[in-house]
Short mmCIF file of N, CA and C in Angstrom, two decimals:
data_model
loop_
_atom_site.label_atom_id
_atom_site.label_comp_id
_atom_site.label_asym_id
_atom_site.label_seq_id
_atom_site.Cartn_x
_atom_site.Cartn_y
_atom_site.Cartn_z
N ILE A 1 -170.51 -30.39 -65.49
CA ILE A 1 -169.22 -30.15 -65.03
C ILE A 1 -168.92 -30.97 -63.83
N LYS A 2 -169.51 -31.68 -63.41
CA LYS A 2 -169.25 -32.32 -62.19
C LYS A 2 -168.32 -33.51 -62.19
N ASP A 3 -168.70 -34.12 -63.54
CA ASP A 3 -167.81 -35.33 -64.11
C ASP A 3 -166.32 -35.06 -64.18
N VAL A 4 -166.35 -33.57 -65.03
CA VAL A 4 -165.07 -32.98 -65.05
C VAL A 4 -164.18 -32.51 -63.91
N GLN A 5 -165.11 -32.15 -63.15
CA GLN A 5 -164.18 -31.97 -61.87
C GLN A 5 -163.94 -33.26 -60.94
N ASP A 6 -164.86 -34.03 -61.03
CA ASP A 6 -163.94 -35.46 -60.50
C ASP A 6 -162.74 -35.72 -60.79
N VAL A 7 -162.99 -35.95 -62.05
CA VAL A 7 -161.43 -36.45 -63.10
C VAL A 7 -160.49 -35.39 -62.82
N TYR A 8 -160.54 -33.75 -62.83
CA TYR A 8 -159.29 -33.21 -62.86
C TYR A 8 -158.82 -32.95 -61.41
N ASP A 9 -159.94 -33.10 -60.39
CA ASP A 9 -159.67 -32.55 -59.05
C ASP A 9 -159.28 -33.85 -58.26
N GLY A 10 -159.05 -35.06 -59.15
CA GLY A 10 -158.66 -36.36 -58.74
C GLY A 10 -157.61 -37.08 -59.31
N PRO A 11 -157.14 -38.04 -59.24
CA PRO A 11 -156.12 -38.86 -59.47
C PRO A 11 -156.37 -38.66 -61.19
N GLY A 12 -157.19 -38.29 -61.94
CA GLY A 12 -157.44 -38.30 -63.38
C GLY A 12 -156.52 -36.73 -63.63
N GLY A 13 -156.72 -35.91 -62.98
CA GLY A 13 -155.62 -35.11 -63.13
C GLY A 13 -154.47 -35.14 -63.10
N LEU A 14 -153.87 -35.97 -62.15
CA LEU A 14 -152.45 -36.16 -62.08
C LEU A 14 -152.00 -37.22 -63.26
N LEU A 15 -153.07 -38.20 -63.79
CA LEU A 15 -152.49 -38.81 -64.80
C LEU A 15 -152.15 -38.21 -66.29
N TRP A 16 -153.52 -37.19 -66.21
CA TRP A 16 -152.79 -36.75 -67.30
C TRP A 16 -151.69 -35.92 -67.45
N GLU A 17 -151.59 -35.27 -66.62
CA GLU A 17 -149.97 -34.36 -66.34
C GLU A 17 -149.00 -35.27 -66.50
N ALA A 18 -149.12 -36.54 -65.91
CA ALA A 18 -147.98 -37.63 -66.20
C ALA A 18 -147.55 -37.87 -67.59
N VAL A 19 -148.91 -38.30 -68.16
CA VAL A 19 -148.72 -38.84 -69.46
C VAL A 19 -148.27 -37.53 -70.39
N MET A 20 -148.96 -36.23 -70.32
CA MET A 20 -149.14 -34.80 -71.43
C MET A 20 -148.05 -34.15 -70.92
N GLY A 21 -147.62 -33.97 -69.75
CA GLY A 21 -146.84 -33.03 -69.17
C GLY A 21 -147.61 -31.72 -68.82
N GLU A 22 -147.38 -30.58 -68.28
CA GLU A 22 -148.28 -29.70 -67.68
C GLU A 22 -148.88 -28.88 -68.75
N GLN A 23 -148.69 -28.90 -69.64
CA GLN A 23 -149.47 -28.56 -70.94
C GLN A 23 -150.82 -29.17 -70.89
N ILE A 24 -150.98 -30.61 -70.45
CA ILE A 24 -151.70 -31.06 -70.74
C ILE A 24 -153.17 -31.12 -71.95
N HIS A 25 -152.15 -31.13 -73.25
CA HIS A 25 -152.69 -31.53 -74.38
C HIS A 25 -151.62 -32.05 -75.13
N SER A 26 -152.05 -32.74 -76.48
CA SER A 26 -151.24 -33.23 -77.18
C SER A 26 -150.59 -32.41 -78.17
N GLY A 27 -149.08 -32.52 -78.15
CA GLY A 27 -148.32 -31.46 -78.96
C GLY A 27 -147.45 -30.42 -77.89
N GLY A 28 -147.71 -30.63 -76.83
CA GLY A 28 -147.22 -29.51 -75.67
C GLY A 28 -146.92 -28.30 -76.53
N PRO A 29 -145.98 -27.56 -75.97
CA PRO A 29 -145.69 -26.30 -76.16
C PRO A 29 -145.24 -26.01 -77.58
N GLU A 30 -145.16 -26.77 -78.19
CA GLU A 30 -145.00 -26.57 -79.74
C GLU A 30 -146.45 -26.32 -80.58
N THR A 31 -147.34 -27.39 -79.86
CA THR A 31 -148.76 -26.90 -80.32
C THR A 31 -149.41 -25.27 -79.84
N THR A 32 -149.01 -25.27 -78.45
CA THR A 32 -149.50 -23.76 -77.98
C THR A 32 -148.47 -22.57 -79.01
N GLU A 33 -147.35 -23.12 -79.65
CA GLU A 33 -146.71 -21.91 -80.14
C GLU A 33 -147.29 -21.48 -81.84
N PHE A 34 -147.40 -22.88 -82.09
CA PHE A 34 -147.80 -23.00 -83.42
C PHE A 34 -149.88 -22.53 -83.66
N LEU A 35 -150.62 -22.38 -82.24
CA LEU A 35 -151.34 -21.53 -82.31
C LEU A 35 -151.13 -20.05 -82.04
N ALA A 36 -150.44 -19.80 -81.52
CA ALA A 36 -150.00 -18.36 -80.82
C ALA A 36 -149.41 -17.46 -81.92
N LYS A 37 -148.88 -18.48 -83.07
CA LYS A 37 -148.23 -17.85 -84.30
C LYS A 37 -149.69 -17.38 -85.13
N LYS A 38 -150.64 -18.68 -85.33
CA LYS A 38 -151.63 -18.45 -86.21
C LYS A 38 -152.44 -17.28 -85.75
N LEU A 39 -152.70 -16.93 -84.52
CA LEU A 39 -153.27 -15.49 -83.92
C LEU A 39 -152.73 -14.39 -83.65
N ASN A 40 -151.26 -14.34 -84.10
CA ASN A 40 -150.34 -13.35 -84.23
C ASN A 40 -150.38 -12.17 -83.10
N LEU A 41 -150.24 -12.84 -82.05
CA LEU A 41 -150.19 -12.34 -80.38
C LEU A 41 -149.37 -11.03 -80.59
N LYS A 42 -150.00 -10.06 -80.12
CA LYS A 42 -149.04 -8.92 -79.76
C LYS A 42 -148.99 -8.56 -78.24
N PRO A 43 -147.89 -7.93 -77.59
CA PRO A 43 -147.91 -7.60 -76.18
C PRO A 43 -149.13 -6.39 -75.81
N GLY A 44 -149.49 -6.91 -74.73
CA GLY A 44 -150.64 -6.44 -74.10
C GLY A 44 -151.86 -6.26 -74.71
N GLN A 45 -152.09 -7.33 -75.52
CA GLN A 45 -153.43 -7.94 -75.54
C GLN A 45 -153.96 -8.92 -74.74
N VAL A 46 -155.46 -8.79 -74.13
CA VAL A 46 -155.80 -9.61 -73.43
C VAL A 46 -156.51 -10.98 -74.10
N VAL A 47 -155.90 -12.13 -73.61
CA VAL A 47 -156.51 -13.52 -74.16
C VAL A 47 -156.78 -14.50 -72.65
N LEU A 48 -157.91 -14.89 -73.33
CA LEU A 48 -158.87 -15.43 -72.33
C LEU A 48 -158.71 -16.89 -72.62
N ASP A 49 -158.32 -18.02 -71.77
CA ASP A 49 -158.05 -19.09 -71.90
C ASP A 49 -159.14 -19.96 -71.05
N ILE A 50 -160.15 -20.31 -71.78
CA ILE A 50 -161.15 -20.85 -71.61
C ILE A 50 -160.78 -22.47 -71.28
N CYS A 51 -161.22 -22.98 -69.88
CA CYS A 51 -160.47 -24.33 -69.64
C CYS A 51 -159.08 -24.38 -69.55
N SER A 52 -158.14 -23.47 -68.73
CA SER A 52 -157.01 -23.26 -68.56
C SER A 52 -156.00 -24.12 -67.85
N ALA A 53 -156.74 -25.24 -67.06
CA ALA A 53 -156.08 -26.40 -66.18
C ALA A 53 -154.92 -25.98 -65.45
N LEU A 54 -153.79 -26.21 -65.87
CA LEU A 54 -152.66 -26.20 -65.15
C LEU A 54 -151.81 -24.39 -65.44
N GLY A 55 -152.51 -23.88 -66.34
CA GLY A 55 -152.10 -22.54 -66.64
C GLY A 55 -150.27 -22.81 -68.04
N ALA A 56 -150.62 -23.87 -68.33
CA ALA A 56 -148.80 -23.99 -68.84
C ALA A 56 -148.67 -23.10 -70.16
N PRO A 57 -150.13 -23.04 -70.98
CA PRO A 57 -150.17 -22.29 -72.20
C PRO A 57 -150.17 -20.83 -71.84
N ALA A 58 -151.02 -20.58 -70.52
CA ALA A 58 -151.19 -19.08 -70.21
C ALA A 58 -149.39 -18.47 -69.76
N ARG A 59 -148.68 -19.41 -69.13
CA ARG A 59 -147.41 -19.37 -68.92
C ARG A 59 -146.85 -18.72 -69.94
N HIS A 60 -147.00 -19.78 -70.94
CA HIS A 60 -145.74 -19.59 -72.28
C HIS A 60 -146.34 -18.44 -73.27
N LEU A 61 -147.78 -18.08 -73.17
CA LEU A 61 -148.16 -16.96 -74.12
C LEU A 61 -148.00 -15.73 -73.16
N ALA A 62 -147.96 -15.52 -72.05
CA ALA A 62 -147.48 -14.58 -71.18
C ALA A 62 -145.95 -14.25 -71.34
N SER A 63 -144.91 -15.05 -71.10
CA SER A 63 -143.63 -14.91 -70.94
C SER A 63 -143.20 -14.63 -72.33
N LYS A 64 -143.76 -15.31 -73.45
CA LYS A 64 -143.15 -15.23 -74.80
C LYS A 64 -143.74 -13.89 -75.35
N TYR A 65 -144.82 -13.69 -75.43
CA TYR A 65 -145.51 -12.69 -75.86
C TYR A 65 -145.96 -11.45 -75.59
N GLY A 66 -145.46 -11.34 -74.25
CA GLY A 66 -146.17 -9.89 -73.41
C GLY A 66 -147.88 -9.83 -73.28
N VAL A 67 -148.28 -11.03 -73.27
CA VAL A 67 -150.13 -10.66 -73.47
C VAL A 67 -150.43 -11.06 -71.97
N LYS A 68 -151.58 -10.64 -71.64
CA LYS A 68 -152.28 -10.71 -70.08
C LYS A 68 -153.23 -11.80 -70.57
N VAL A 69 -152.85 -12.72 -69.70
CA VAL A 69 -153.96 -13.95 -69.54
C VAL A 69 -155.04 -13.90 -68.78
N LYS A 70 -156.15 -14.18 -69.36
CA LYS A 70 -157.52 -14.69 -67.99
C LYS A 70 -157.65 -16.27 -68.09
N GLY A 71 -157.03 -16.89 -67.40
CA GLY A 71 -157.64 -18.39 -67.53
C GLY A 71 -159.03 -18.50 -66.72
N VAL A 72 -160.06 -19.44 -67.04
CA VAL A 72 -161.10 -19.84 -66.70
C VAL A 72 -161.12 -21.41 -66.45
N ASP A 73 -161.35 -21.91 -65.39
CA ASP A 73 -161.24 -23.24 -65.26
C ASP A 73 -162.37 -23.66 -64.11
N ALA A 74 -163.07 -24.62 -64.27
CA ALA A 74 -163.83 -25.07 -63.11
C ALA A 74 -163.47 -25.96 -62.28
N THR A 75 -161.88 -26.36 -62.11
CA THR A 75 -161.45 -27.52 -61.36
C THR A 75 -160.70 -26.68 -60.39
N LYS A 76 -161.09 -27.10 -59.21
CA LYS A 76 -159.95 -26.16 -57.94
C LYS A 76 -158.92 -26.66 -58.01
N THR A 77 -158.26 -27.87 -58.00
CA THR A 77 -157.17 -28.19 -57.63
C THR A 77 -156.32 -28.11 -59.10
N MET A 78 -157.14 -27.54 -60.43
CA MET A 78 -155.94 -27.40 -61.73
C MET A 78 -155.99 -25.78 -61.08
N LEU A 79 -156.76 -25.32 -60.85
CA LEU A 79 -156.38 -23.84 -60.52
C LEU A 79 -155.61 -23.37 -59.35
N GLN A 80 -155.38 -24.02 -58.64
CA GLN A 80 -154.59 -23.74 -57.41
C GLN A 80 -153.27 -24.09 -57.91
N LYS A 81 -152.87 -25.11 -58.44
CA LYS A 81 -151.63 -25.48 -59.24
C LYS A 81 -151.37 -24.71 -60.34
N ALA A 82 -152.17 -23.97 -61.43
CA ALA A 82 -152.06 -22.79 -62.16
C ALA A 82 -151.42 -21.57 -61.08
N ARG A 83 -152.20 -21.00 -60.43
CA ARG A 83 -151.75 -20.15 -59.03
C ARG A 83 -150.24 -20.47 -58.82
N GLU A 84 -150.02 -21.28 -58.37
CA GLU A 84 -149.03 -21.62 -57.73
C GLU A 84 -147.69 -21.87 -58.50
N ARG A 85 -147.92 -22.34 -59.71
CA ARG A 85 -146.80 -22.38 -60.98
C ARG A 85 -146.88 -20.95 -61.50
N THR A 86 -147.69 -20.10 -61.72
CA THR A 86 -147.44 -18.71 -62.21
C THR A 86 -146.76 -17.91 -61.02
N THR A 87 -147.24 -17.96 -59.89
CA THR A 87 -146.13 -17.31 -59.02
C THR A 87 -144.85 -17.75 -59.07
N ALA A 88 -144.65 -19.12 -59.19
CA ALA A 88 -142.97 -19.48 -59.09
C ALA A 88 -142.47 -19.21 -60.27
N ALA A 89 -142.81 -18.92 -61.54
CA ALA A 89 -142.48 -18.13 -62.83
C ALA A 89 -142.72 -16.70 -62.68
N LYS A 90 -143.01 -16.11 -62.04
CA LYS A 90 -143.43 -14.61 -61.59
C LYS A 90 -143.62 -13.96 -62.46
N LEU A 91 -144.93 -14.77 -62.99
CA LEU A 91 -146.10 -13.91 -63.74
C LEU A 91 -147.05 -13.78 -63.82
N ASP A 92 -147.59 -13.47 -62.14
CA ASP A 92 -148.54 -13.18 -61.80
C ASP A 92 -148.99 -11.94 -62.07
N HIS A 93 -147.95 -10.87 -62.65
CA HIS A 93 -148.51 -9.47 -63.12
C HIS A 93 -149.37 -9.65 -64.52
N LEU A 94 -148.63 -11.15 -65.23
CA LEU A 94 -149.87 -10.83 -66.44
C LEU A 94 -150.68 -12.10 -66.62
N ILE A 95 -150.59 -12.84 -65.44
CA ILE A 95 -151.61 -13.82 -65.69
C ILE A 95 -153.01 -13.78 -64.42
N GLU A 96 -153.88 -14.09 -64.37
CA GLU A 96 -155.10 -14.28 -63.55
C GLU A 96 -156.05 -15.28 -63.78
N TYR A 97 -156.36 -15.67 -62.53
CA TYR A 97 -156.99 -16.84 -62.81
C TYR A 97 -158.43 -16.77 -62.51
N TYR A 98 -159.69 -17.59 -62.80
CA TYR A 98 -160.71 -17.50 -62.20
C TYR A 98 -161.48 -18.83 -62.23
N GLU A 99 -162.09 -19.10 -61.28
CA GLU A 99 -163.10 -20.41 -61.32
C GLU A 99 -164.29 -19.93 -61.91
N GLY A 100 -164.63 -20.91 -62.91
CA GLY A 100 -165.90 -20.49 -63.55
C GLY A 100 -166.38 -21.66 -64.73
N ASN A 101 -167.15 -21.26 -65.21
CA ASN A 101 -167.61 -22.37 -66.37
C ASN A 101 -167.69 -21.55 -67.72
N ALA A 102 -167.47 -22.58 -68.51
CA ALA A 102 -167.09 -22.08 -70.07
C ALA A 102 -168.35 -21.72 -70.74
N VAL A 103 -169.62 -22.19 -70.07
CA VAL A 103 -170.77 -21.60 -70.86
C VAL A 103 -171.39 -20.34 -70.19
N ASP A 104 -170.85 -19.89 -68.77
CA ASP A 104 -170.97 -18.59 -68.56
C ASP A 104 -169.65 -17.51 -67.84
N LEU A 105 -169.25 -17.14 -68.82
CA LEU A 105 -168.05 -16.32 -68.24
C LEU A 105 -168.20 -15.48 -67.98
N PRO A 106 -167.12 -15.21 -66.59
CA PRO A 106 -167.13 -14.14 -65.65
C PRO A 106 -166.57 -12.76 -66.04
N PHE A 107 -166.79 -12.38 -67.42
CA PHE A 107 -166.43 -11.06 -67.85
C PHE A 107 -167.47 -9.99 -68.80
N LYS A 108 -166.83 -8.97 -68.80
CA LYS A 108 -168.10 -7.87 -69.31
C LYS A 108 -168.07 -8.33 -70.78
N LYS A 109 -168.95 -7.90 -71.92
CA LYS A 109 -168.60 -7.97 -73.01
C LYS A 109 -167.78 -6.98 -73.74
N GLU A 110 -167.13 -7.29 -74.74
CA GLU A 110 -166.09 -6.53 -75.67
C GLU A 110 -165.15 -6.44 -74.89
N THR A 111 -164.53 -7.29 -74.03
CA THR A 111 -163.45 -6.64 -72.96
C THR A 111 -162.09 -7.97 -73.35
N ILE A 112 -162.20 -8.67 -74.70
CA ILE A 112 -161.13 -9.53 -74.49
C ILE A 112 -160.89 -9.42 -75.94
N ASP A 113 -158.98 -9.47 -76.25
CA ASP A 113 -158.73 -9.34 -77.39
C ASP A 113 -158.94 -11.05 -78.26
N VAL A 114 -158.48 -11.85 -77.78
CA VAL A 114 -158.20 -13.45 -78.28
C VAL A 114 -158.85 -14.42 -77.23
N VAL A 115 -159.66 -15.60 -77.72
CA VAL A 115 -160.41 -16.32 -76.98
C VAL A 115 -159.44 -17.47 -77.39
N TRP A 116 -158.79 -18.13 -76.30
CA TRP A 116 -158.05 -19.25 -76.50
C TRP A 116 -158.44 -20.45 -75.86
N GLY A 117 -158.18 -21.77 -76.46
CA GLY A 117 -158.61 -22.80 -75.88
C GLY A 117 -157.77 -24.09 -76.63
N GLN A 118 -157.36 -25.19 -75.85
CA GLN A 118 -156.58 -26.18 -76.48
C GLN A 118 -157.22 -27.63 -75.64
N GLU A 119 -157.84 -28.19 -76.48
CA GLU A 119 -158.14 -29.66 -76.75
C GLU A 119 -159.18 -29.80 -74.79
N ALA A 120 -159.73 -29.14 -74.53
CA ALA A 120 -160.41 -28.89 -73.51
C ALA A 120 -161.78 -28.65 -73.97
N TRP A 121 -162.31 -28.12 -74.69
CA TRP A 121 -163.53 -27.84 -75.38
C TRP A 121 -164.62 -28.78 -75.20
N CYS A 122 -163.79 -29.83 -75.64
CA CYS A 122 -164.42 -31.57 -75.75
C CYS A 122 -165.23 -31.87 -74.32
N TYR A 123 -165.11 -31.10 -72.85
CA TYR A 123 -165.60 -31.42 -71.86
C TYR A 123 -166.78 -30.33 -71.85
N VAL A 124 -166.96 -29.92 -72.64
CA VAL A 124 -168.35 -28.70 -72.24
C VAL A 124 -169.53 -29.18 -73.16
N THR A 125 -170.82 -29.04 -72.49
CA THR A 125 -171.85 -29.90 -72.71
C THR A 125 -172.71 -29.18 -73.80
N ASP A 126 -172.21 -27.78 -73.66
CA ASP A 126 -173.24 -27.05 -74.61
C ASP A 126 -171.94 -26.12 -75.35
N LYS A 127 -171.70 -26.72 -76.65
CA LYS A 127 -170.56 -25.86 -77.17
C LYS A 127 -170.79 -24.68 -77.97
N GLU A 128 -172.16 -24.58 -78.36
CA GLU A 128 -172.73 -23.64 -78.59
C GLU A 128 -172.68 -22.13 -77.91
N ARG A 129 -173.27 -22.62 -76.67
CA ARG A 129 -173.04 -21.40 -75.92
C ARG A 129 -171.88 -20.59 -75.61
N LEU A 130 -170.78 -22.14 -75.14
CA LEU A 130 -169.47 -21.28 -75.26
C LEU A 130 -169.01 -20.99 -76.33
N ILE A 131 -169.24 -21.11 -77.74
CA ILE A 131 -168.96 -19.93 -78.73
C ILE A 131 -169.61 -18.57 -78.59
N LYS A 132 -170.93 -18.51 -77.93
CA LYS A 132 -171.76 -17.40 -77.91
C LYS A 132 -171.35 -16.55 -76.65
N GLU A 133 -170.64 -17.14 -75.87
CA GLU A 133 -170.24 -16.48 -74.79
C GLU A 133 -168.61 -16.03 -74.96
N ALA A 134 -167.93 -16.75 -76.00
CA ALA A 134 -166.80 -16.34 -76.43
C ALA A 134 -167.08 -15.32 -77.51
N HIS A 135 -167.77 -14.96 -78.34
CA HIS A 135 -168.30 -13.68 -78.98
C HIS A 135 -168.88 -12.85 -78.32
N ARG A 136 -169.49 -13.00 -77.15
CA ARG A 136 -169.75 -11.95 -76.36
C ARG A 136 -168.24 -11.33 -75.70
N VAL A 137 -167.59 -12.05 -75.56
CA VAL A 137 -166.54 -11.64 -74.56
C VAL A 137 -165.54 -10.60 -75.22
N LEU A 138 -165.37 -10.97 -76.84
CA LEU A 138 -164.42 -10.78 -77.89
C LEU A 138 -164.88 -9.28 -78.13
N LYS A 139 -163.82 -8.38 -78.09
CA LYS A 139 -163.80 -7.06 -78.54
C LYS A 139 -164.20 -7.13 -80.25
N PRO A 140 -165.02 -6.00 -80.82
CA PRO A 140 -164.85 -6.28 -82.12
C PRO A 140 -163.98 -6.44 -82.81
N GLY A 141 -163.47 -7.22 -83.93
CA GLY A 141 -162.57 -7.53 -84.33
C GLY A 141 -161.55 -8.79 -83.72
N GLY A 142 -161.81 -8.78 -82.71
CA GLY A 142 -161.07 -10.00 -81.54
C GLY A 142 -160.95 -11.26 -82.45
N LEU A 143 -160.33 -12.46 -82.18
CA LEU A 143 -160.24 -13.60 -82.79
C LEU A 143 -160.18 -14.65 -81.66
N ILE A 144 -160.66 -15.83 -82.12
CA ILE A 144 -160.76 -17.16 -81.36
C ILE A 144 -160.17 -18.29 -82.17
N GLY A 145 -159.63 -19.04 -81.51
CA GLY A 145 -158.30 -19.85 -81.74
C GLY A 145 -158.45 -20.71 -80.83
N PHE A 146 -158.53 -22.45 -81.33
CA PHE A 146 -158.50 -23.23 -80.37
C PHE A 146 -158.38 -24.77 -81.11
N THR A 147 -157.72 -25.86 -80.27
CA THR A 147 -157.77 -26.90 -80.57
C THR A 147 -158.86 -27.90 -80.00
N ASP A 148 -158.74 -28.61 -80.76
CA ASP A 148 -159.84 -29.78 -79.75
C ASP A 148 -160.09 -31.25 -80.48
N TRP A 149 -160.37 -32.06 -79.11
CA TRP A 149 -160.74 -33.29 -79.38
C TRP A 149 -162.00 -33.30 -80.83
N ILE A 150 -162.17 -33.88 -82.01
CA ILE A 150 -162.96 -33.59 -82.89
C ILE A 150 -163.26 -35.42 -83.46
N ILE A 151 -164.79 -35.38 -84.04
CA ILE A 151 -165.28 -36.56 -84.63
C ILE A 151 -164.56 -36.31 -85.73
N THR A 152 -163.77 -37.17 -86.83
CA THR A 152 -163.20 -37.42 -87.90
C THR A 152 -163.55 -38.56 -88.75
N GLY A 153 -164.88 -38.71 -89.22
CA GLY A 153 -165.49 -39.91 -90.19
C GLY A 153 -166.39 -40.64 -89.52
N LYS A 154 -166.66 -41.67 -89.97
CA LYS A 154 -167.70 -42.63 -89.22
C LYS A 154 -167.24 -43.31 -87.87
N ILE A 155 -168.27 -43.52 -86.64
CA ILE A 155 -167.57 -44.36 -85.73
C ILE A 155 -169.13 -44.76 -85.05
N ILE A 156 -168.83 -45.73 -84.62
CA ILE A 156 -170.18 -46.31 -84.12
C ILE A 156 -170.43 -46.16 -82.67
N PRO A 157 -171.49 -46.30 -82.08
CA PRO A 157 -171.56 -45.94 -80.72
C PRO A 157 -171.16 -46.89 -79.57
N GLN A 158 -170.81 -48.28 -80.41
CA GLN A 158 -170.10 -49.27 -79.26
C GLN A 158 -168.58 -48.94 -79.15
N GLU A 159 -167.89 -47.80 -80.26
CA GLU A 159 -166.54 -47.22 -80.23
C GLU A 159 -166.56 -45.80 -79.62
N LEU A 160 -167.76 -44.98 -79.82
CA LEU A 160 -167.50 -44.16 -79.32
C LEU A 160 -168.18 -43.62 -77.63
N ASP A 161 -168.94 -44.54 -77.10
CA ASP A 161 -169.57 -44.61 -75.77
C ASP A 161 -168.58 -44.61 -74.73
N PRO A 162 -167.57 -45.89 -75.02
CA PRO A 162 -166.54 -46.03 -73.91
C PRO A 162 -165.40 -44.97 -73.74
N LEU A 163 -165.23 -44.39 -74.94
CA LEU A 163 -164.31 -43.45 -75.10
C LEU A 163 -164.93 -42.09 -74.19
N TYR A 164 -166.27 -41.91 -74.70
CA TYR A 164 -167.03 -40.89 -73.54
C TYR A 164 -167.09 -41.27 -72.51
N ASP A 165 -167.02 -42.34 -71.83
CA ASP A 165 -167.42 -42.59 -70.42
C ASP A 165 -165.81 -42.69 -69.78
N SER A 166 -164.86 -43.05 -70.81
CA SER A 166 -163.13 -42.83 -69.99
C SER A 166 -163.12 -41.61 -70.04
N MET A 167 -163.20 -40.88 -70.72
CA MET A 167 -162.68 -39.29 -70.86
C MET A 167 -163.73 -38.29 -70.29
N ALA A 168 -164.86 -39.11 -69.70
CA ALA A 168 -166.16 -37.99 -69.24
C ALA A 168 -166.34 -36.72 -70.38
N PHE A 169 -166.44 -36.73 -71.56
CA PHE A 169 -166.67 -36.27 -72.40
C PHE A 169 -168.31 -36.18 -72.75
N PRO A 170 -168.88 -35.12 -72.82
CA PRO A 170 -170.27 -35.24 -73.18
C PRO A 170 -170.61 -35.50 -74.23
N TYR A 171 -169.84 -34.90 -75.33
CA TYR A 171 -169.71 -35.16 -76.69
C TYR A 171 -168.52 -34.45 -77.27
N MET A 172 -167.85 -35.35 -78.55
CA MET A 172 -167.21 -34.37 -79.56
C MET A 172 -167.72 -33.77 -80.41
N GLU A 173 -167.46 -32.89 -81.12
CA GLU A 173 -167.64 -32.15 -81.94
C GLU A 173 -167.14 -32.34 -83.32
N THR A 174 -167.45 -32.07 -84.65
CA THR A 174 -166.68 -32.40 -85.81
C THR A 174 -166.26 -31.06 -86.05
N PHE A 175 -165.58 -31.25 -87.25
CA PHE A 175 -164.71 -30.11 -87.67
C PHE A 175 -165.68 -29.03 -88.34
N GLU A 176 -166.51 -29.85 -89.15
CA GLU A 176 -167.48 -28.95 -89.77
C GLU A 176 -168.34 -28.26 -88.84
N GLY A 177 -169.19 -29.19 -87.98
CA GLY A 177 -169.47 -28.90 -86.64
C GLY A 177 -169.07 -27.57 -86.24
N TYR A 178 -167.98 -27.58 -85.87
CA TYR A 178 -167.49 -26.11 -85.18
C TYR A 178 -167.63 -24.98 -86.23
N GLN A 179 -167.00 -25.37 -87.04
CA GLN A 179 -167.32 -23.98 -88.22
C GLN A 179 -168.86 -23.42 -88.15
N GLU A 180 -169.83 -24.58 -88.45
CA GLU A 180 -171.11 -23.99 -88.11
C GLU A 180 -171.51 -23.13 -86.92
N LEU A 181 -170.99 -23.67 -86.14
CA LEU A 181 -171.18 -23.17 -84.68
C LEU A 181 -170.30 -21.53 -84.41
N LEU A 182 -169.47 -21.56 -84.97
CA LEU A 182 -168.93 -20.18 -85.14
C LEU A 182 -169.54 -19.08 -86.29
N LYS A 183 -169.86 -19.53 -87.37
CA LYS A 183 -170.51 -18.92 -88.72
C LYS A 183 -171.79 -18.44 -87.92
N LYS A 184 -172.54 -19.55 -87.16
CA LYS A 184 -174.05 -18.73 -86.60
C LYS A 184 -173.99 -18.10 -85.78
N ASN A 185 -172.97 -17.99 -84.89
CA ASN A 185 -172.67 -17.15 -83.81
C ASN A 185 -171.89 -16.09 -83.95
N GLY A 186 -171.59 -15.47 -85.11
CA GLY A 186 -170.97 -14.23 -85.60
C GLY A 186 -169.42 -13.93 -85.89
N PHE A 187 -169.16 -15.33 -86.07
CA PHE A 187 -167.64 -15.41 -86.39
C PHE A 187 -167.39 -15.21 -87.85
N LYS A 188 -166.15 -15.26 -88.26
CA LYS A 188 -165.77 -15.29 -89.72
C LYS A 188 -164.74 -16.40 -89.60
N VAL A 189 -164.97 -17.68 -90.14
CA VAL A 189 -163.72 -18.60 -90.09
C VAL A 189 -162.76 -18.47 -91.03
N LEU A 190 -161.72 -17.97 -90.51
CA LEU A 190 -160.30 -17.95 -91.48
C LEU A 190 -159.63 -19.00 -92.20
#
């Protein structure tokens, strides 16, 4: 987690925002909207945004869908900026941010309606534990929806290692690998 904190608490966080905007994921608000529609969000639901960064998806979901969002991130700079921007947007009543680790979520079991993530779980060292934690905090019948950087096809270490080093990824999962982790930990893949 220290590698990620170094990037996002330092100039890397500024660079990613400059390149991708405050959403800090490819596709911007359109991708956030696409995922929100797939999850059929409803007013009053509690959405947990794991690795919430600057909170742009949280603000989008709260303002457009009337959901309550709990954002969790491990980087102090991202959390500070997320809180400031949420206050400026007058969404404090719908969004709360927590400093925490994706593999040890600071919430009681069965308290969340939807677990959410956008292109950030690639930074998580133990994706199975993240999925287990997501299942633990979800209410029965709750949904998990996320996008992430994944491996699609064959890639040799000489190509992959520089990517991991430059991006501070511990590793990337495959599409099939994520599906297996979800099934293994009590989820039904839709």
